[in-house]
Coordinates of C-alpha atoms and ligand atoms in Angstrom, one line a residue:
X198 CA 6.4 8.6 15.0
X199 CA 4.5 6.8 12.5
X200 CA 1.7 9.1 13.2
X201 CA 3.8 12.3 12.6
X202 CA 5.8 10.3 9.4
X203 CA 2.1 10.5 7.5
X204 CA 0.7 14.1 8.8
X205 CA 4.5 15.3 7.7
X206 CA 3.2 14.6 4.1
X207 CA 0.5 16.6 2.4
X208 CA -3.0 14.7 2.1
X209 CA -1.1 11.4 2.6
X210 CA -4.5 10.4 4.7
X211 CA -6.5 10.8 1.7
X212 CA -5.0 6.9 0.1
X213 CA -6.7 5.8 3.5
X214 CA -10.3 7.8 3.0
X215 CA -10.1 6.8 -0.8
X216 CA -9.9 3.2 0.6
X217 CA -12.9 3.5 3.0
X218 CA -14.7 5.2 0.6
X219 CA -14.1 2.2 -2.5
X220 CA -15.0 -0.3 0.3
X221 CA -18.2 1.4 1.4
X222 CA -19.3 2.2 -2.4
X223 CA -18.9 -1.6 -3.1
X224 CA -22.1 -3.1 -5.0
X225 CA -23.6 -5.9 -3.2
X226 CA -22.5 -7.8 -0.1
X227 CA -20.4 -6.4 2.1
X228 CA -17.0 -6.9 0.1
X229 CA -14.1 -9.7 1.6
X230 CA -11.1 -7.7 2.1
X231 CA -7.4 -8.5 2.4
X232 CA -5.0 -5.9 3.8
X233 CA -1.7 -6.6 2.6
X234 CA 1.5 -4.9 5.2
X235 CA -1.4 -4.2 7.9
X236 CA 1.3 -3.5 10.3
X237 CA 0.7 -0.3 12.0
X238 CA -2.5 -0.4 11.7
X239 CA -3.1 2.2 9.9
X240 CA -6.1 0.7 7.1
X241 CA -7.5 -0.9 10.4
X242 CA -8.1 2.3 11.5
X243 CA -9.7 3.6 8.6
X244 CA -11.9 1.2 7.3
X245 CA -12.4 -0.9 10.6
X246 CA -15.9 0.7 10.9
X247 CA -16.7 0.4 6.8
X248 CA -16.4 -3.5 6.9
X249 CA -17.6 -6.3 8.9
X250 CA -14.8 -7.6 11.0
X251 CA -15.6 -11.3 10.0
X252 CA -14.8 -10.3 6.2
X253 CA -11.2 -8.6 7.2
X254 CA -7.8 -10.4 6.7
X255 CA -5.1 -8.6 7.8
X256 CA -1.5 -10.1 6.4
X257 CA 2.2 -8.9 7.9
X258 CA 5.1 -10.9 8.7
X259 CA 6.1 -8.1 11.3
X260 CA 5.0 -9.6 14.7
X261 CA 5.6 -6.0 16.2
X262 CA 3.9 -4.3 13.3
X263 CA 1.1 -6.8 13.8
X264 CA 0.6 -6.3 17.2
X265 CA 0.2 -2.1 16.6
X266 CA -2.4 -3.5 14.6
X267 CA -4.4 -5.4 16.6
X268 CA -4.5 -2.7 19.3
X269 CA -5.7 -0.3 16.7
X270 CA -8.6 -2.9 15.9
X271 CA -9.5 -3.0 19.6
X272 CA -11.8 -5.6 20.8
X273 CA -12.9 -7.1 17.0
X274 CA -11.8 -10.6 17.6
X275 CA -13.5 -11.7 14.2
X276 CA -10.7 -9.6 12.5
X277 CA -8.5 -12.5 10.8
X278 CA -4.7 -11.5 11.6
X279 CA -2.5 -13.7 9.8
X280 CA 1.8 -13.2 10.9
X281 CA 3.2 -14.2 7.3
X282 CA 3.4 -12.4 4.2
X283 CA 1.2 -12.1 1.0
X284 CA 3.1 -14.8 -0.3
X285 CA 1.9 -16.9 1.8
X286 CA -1.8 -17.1 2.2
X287 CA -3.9 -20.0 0.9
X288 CA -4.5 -19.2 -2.9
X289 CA -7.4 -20.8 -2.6
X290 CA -9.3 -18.1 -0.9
X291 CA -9.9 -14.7 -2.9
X292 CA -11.2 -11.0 -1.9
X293 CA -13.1 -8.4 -3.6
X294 CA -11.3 -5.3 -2.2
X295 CA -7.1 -5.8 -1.8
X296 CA -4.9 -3.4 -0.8
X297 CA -1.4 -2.9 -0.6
X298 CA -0.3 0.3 1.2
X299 CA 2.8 1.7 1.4
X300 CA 4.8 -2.3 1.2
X301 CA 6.1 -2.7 -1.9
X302 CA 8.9 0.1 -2.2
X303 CA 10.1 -2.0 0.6
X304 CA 10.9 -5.0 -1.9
X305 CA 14.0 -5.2 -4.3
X306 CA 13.4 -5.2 -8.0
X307 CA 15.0 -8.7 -8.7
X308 CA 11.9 -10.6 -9.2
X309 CA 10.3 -10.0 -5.2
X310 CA 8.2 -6.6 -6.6
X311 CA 6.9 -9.1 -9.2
X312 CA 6.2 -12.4 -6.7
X313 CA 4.5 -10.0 -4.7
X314 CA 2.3 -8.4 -6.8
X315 CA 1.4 -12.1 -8.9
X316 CA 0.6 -13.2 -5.4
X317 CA -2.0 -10.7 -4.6
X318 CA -3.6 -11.1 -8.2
X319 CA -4.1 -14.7 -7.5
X320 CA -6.2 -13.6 -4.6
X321 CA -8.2 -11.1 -5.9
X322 CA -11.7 -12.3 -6.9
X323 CA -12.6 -11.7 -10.7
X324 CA -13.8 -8.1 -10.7
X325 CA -12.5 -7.3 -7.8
X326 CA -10.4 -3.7 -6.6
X327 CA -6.5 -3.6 -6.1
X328 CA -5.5 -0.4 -4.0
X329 CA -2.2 0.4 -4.1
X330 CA 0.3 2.7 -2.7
X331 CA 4.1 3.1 -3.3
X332 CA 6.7 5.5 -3.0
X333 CA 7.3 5.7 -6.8
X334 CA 9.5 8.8 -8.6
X335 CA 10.1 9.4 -12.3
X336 CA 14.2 9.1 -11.6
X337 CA 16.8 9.3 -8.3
X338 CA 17.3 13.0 -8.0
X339 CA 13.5 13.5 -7.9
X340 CA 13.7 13.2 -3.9
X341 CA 16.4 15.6 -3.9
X342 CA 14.6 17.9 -5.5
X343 CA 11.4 17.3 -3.6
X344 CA 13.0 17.4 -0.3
X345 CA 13.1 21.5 -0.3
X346 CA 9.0 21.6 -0.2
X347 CA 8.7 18.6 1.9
X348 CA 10.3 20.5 4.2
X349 CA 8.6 24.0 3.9
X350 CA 5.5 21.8 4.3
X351 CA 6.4 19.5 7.3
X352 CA 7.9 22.8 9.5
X353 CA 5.0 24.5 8.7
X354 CA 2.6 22.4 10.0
X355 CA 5.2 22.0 13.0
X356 CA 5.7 18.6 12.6
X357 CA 8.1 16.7 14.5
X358 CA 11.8 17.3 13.2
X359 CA 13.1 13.7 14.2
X360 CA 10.4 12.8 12.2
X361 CA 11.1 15.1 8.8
X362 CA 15.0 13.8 9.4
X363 CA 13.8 10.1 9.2
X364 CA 11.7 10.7 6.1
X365 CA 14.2 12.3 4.5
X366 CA 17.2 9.7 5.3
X367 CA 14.9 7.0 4.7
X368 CA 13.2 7.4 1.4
X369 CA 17.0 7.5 -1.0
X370 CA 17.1 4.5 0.2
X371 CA 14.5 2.3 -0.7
X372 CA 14.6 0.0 -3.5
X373 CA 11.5 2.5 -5.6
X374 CA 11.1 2.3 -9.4
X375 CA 9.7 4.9 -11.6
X376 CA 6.1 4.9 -12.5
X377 CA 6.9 3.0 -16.0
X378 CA 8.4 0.1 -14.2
X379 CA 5.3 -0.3 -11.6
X380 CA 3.1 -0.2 -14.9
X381 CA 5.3 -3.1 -16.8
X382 CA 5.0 -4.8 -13.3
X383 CA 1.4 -4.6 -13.1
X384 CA 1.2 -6.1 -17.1
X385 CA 3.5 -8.9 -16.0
X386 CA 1.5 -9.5 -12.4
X387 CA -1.9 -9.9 -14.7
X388 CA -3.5 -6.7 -13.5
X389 CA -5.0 -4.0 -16.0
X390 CA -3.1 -0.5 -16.2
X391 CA -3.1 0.8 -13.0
X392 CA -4.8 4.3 -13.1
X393 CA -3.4 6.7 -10.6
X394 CA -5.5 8.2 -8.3
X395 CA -3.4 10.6 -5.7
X396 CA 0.1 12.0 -5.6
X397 CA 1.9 14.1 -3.0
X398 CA 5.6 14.6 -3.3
X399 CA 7.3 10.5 -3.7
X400 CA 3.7 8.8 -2.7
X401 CA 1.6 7.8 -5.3
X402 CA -1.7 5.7 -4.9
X403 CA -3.1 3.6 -7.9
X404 CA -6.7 1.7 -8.5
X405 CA -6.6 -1.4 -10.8
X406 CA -7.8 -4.9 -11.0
X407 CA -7.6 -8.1 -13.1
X408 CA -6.2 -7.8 -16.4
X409 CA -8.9 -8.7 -19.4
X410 CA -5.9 -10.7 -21.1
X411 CA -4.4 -11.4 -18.1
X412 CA -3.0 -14.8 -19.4
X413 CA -0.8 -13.1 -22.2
X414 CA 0.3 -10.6 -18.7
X415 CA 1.6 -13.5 -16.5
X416 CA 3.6 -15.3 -18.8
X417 CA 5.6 -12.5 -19.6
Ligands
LIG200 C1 5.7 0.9 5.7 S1 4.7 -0.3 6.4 C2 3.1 0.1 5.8 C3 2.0 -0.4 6.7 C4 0.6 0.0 6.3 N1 0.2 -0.6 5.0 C5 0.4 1.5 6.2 O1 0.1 2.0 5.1 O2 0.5 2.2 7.2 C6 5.1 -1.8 5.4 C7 4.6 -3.1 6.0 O3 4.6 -4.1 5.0 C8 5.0 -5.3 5.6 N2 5.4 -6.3 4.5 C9 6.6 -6.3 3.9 N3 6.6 -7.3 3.0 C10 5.4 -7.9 3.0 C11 4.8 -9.0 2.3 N4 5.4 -9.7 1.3 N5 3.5 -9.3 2.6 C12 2.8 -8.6 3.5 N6 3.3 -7.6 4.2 C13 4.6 -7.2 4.0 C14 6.1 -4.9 6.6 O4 6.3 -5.9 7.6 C15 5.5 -3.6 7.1 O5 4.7 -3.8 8.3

């Protein structure tokens, strides 16, 4: 289902590519990287063969999610899996390439969209890359209006209708926030402006990193 969820939406595979492709074109060492919501697997998959396994930490507090994940990774045992959430990795450990796929539409806008994203800043080395993906539209009845070529698309392509019926039942609910609002997040978090990098109906992928006055950012 998850499968049939991401081919129901138009180039939604390419925020996966784009990853693989900022992780190979990484100057230097191979890059430490920390996959934030790696349940499913889906990242794993993608950039598995881009990375050593040694340098890949994969973070979700969904046991079940988790466990997809690590069959997707096959027999890489060096692959760190850690059962917890962002929040609470050792801050004294950073990564050059971070990403954060598809998780934080998840999180209400009462201060957790903000812990989250501060906590994935204080691991990200200096200089480092922040992918990030959300479900993110400019106001509520932009799904609505969406939802007519979602569809055209998804049938087309003959994809599963339990699957276009989850999608669209799903998505009015999440707790998403417009594209200002991930911006003022990103200020407050200490990352610079986020520049976007792919959109497809409500998904939206961003590239940023550290702030250059990133101190004025997080006390705000
Ligand atoms: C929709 S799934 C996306 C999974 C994957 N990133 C992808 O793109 O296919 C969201 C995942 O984020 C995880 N998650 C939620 N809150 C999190 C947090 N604070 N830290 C890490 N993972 C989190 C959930 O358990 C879930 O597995």
């Amino acid at each position: 289902m998850y499968r049939e969820l991401q081919r129901s939406i138009p180039g939604l595979d390419t925020i996966y590519r784009l990853t693989e492709a900022l992780i190979a074109d990484h100057p230097g060492d191979p890059p430490r990287v920390l996959v934030v919501g790696a349940g499913g697997g889906r990242e794993i998959e993608a950039i598995g063969a881009s990375v050593p396994a040694a340098n890949l930490t994969a973070v979700d507090p969904s046991a079940d999610n988790l466990a997809l994940a690590r069959l997707i990774a096959g027999p890489a045992p060096d692959i760190r899996f850690v059962e917890g959430r962002v929040e609470d990795l050792p801050t004294d450990e950073t990564f050059d390439v971070t990403t954060s796929l598809l998780v934080m539409h998840h999180l209400p806008d009462d201060g957790a969209k903000l812990n989250y994203l501060r906590a994935i800043r204080s691991r990200l080395a200096s200089g480092g890359t922040f992918v990030h993906a959300d479900i993110c539209v400019d106001d509520p009845d932009a799904v609505q209006r969406l939802a007519s070529i979602y569809q055209a698309h998804a049938s087309h392509i003959g994809a599963n209708p339990e699957a276009i019926q989850l999608e669209l039942r799903t998505i009015p609910a999440l707790p998403v926030v417009p594209p200002a609002r991930i911006e003022t997040l990103f200020a407050q978090a200490g990352f610079a402006p986020p520049q976007e990098v792919f959109r497809s109906l409500w998904y939206r992928c961003w590239i940023s990193g550290h702030a250059l006055t990133s101190q004025k950012g997080l006390q705000t």
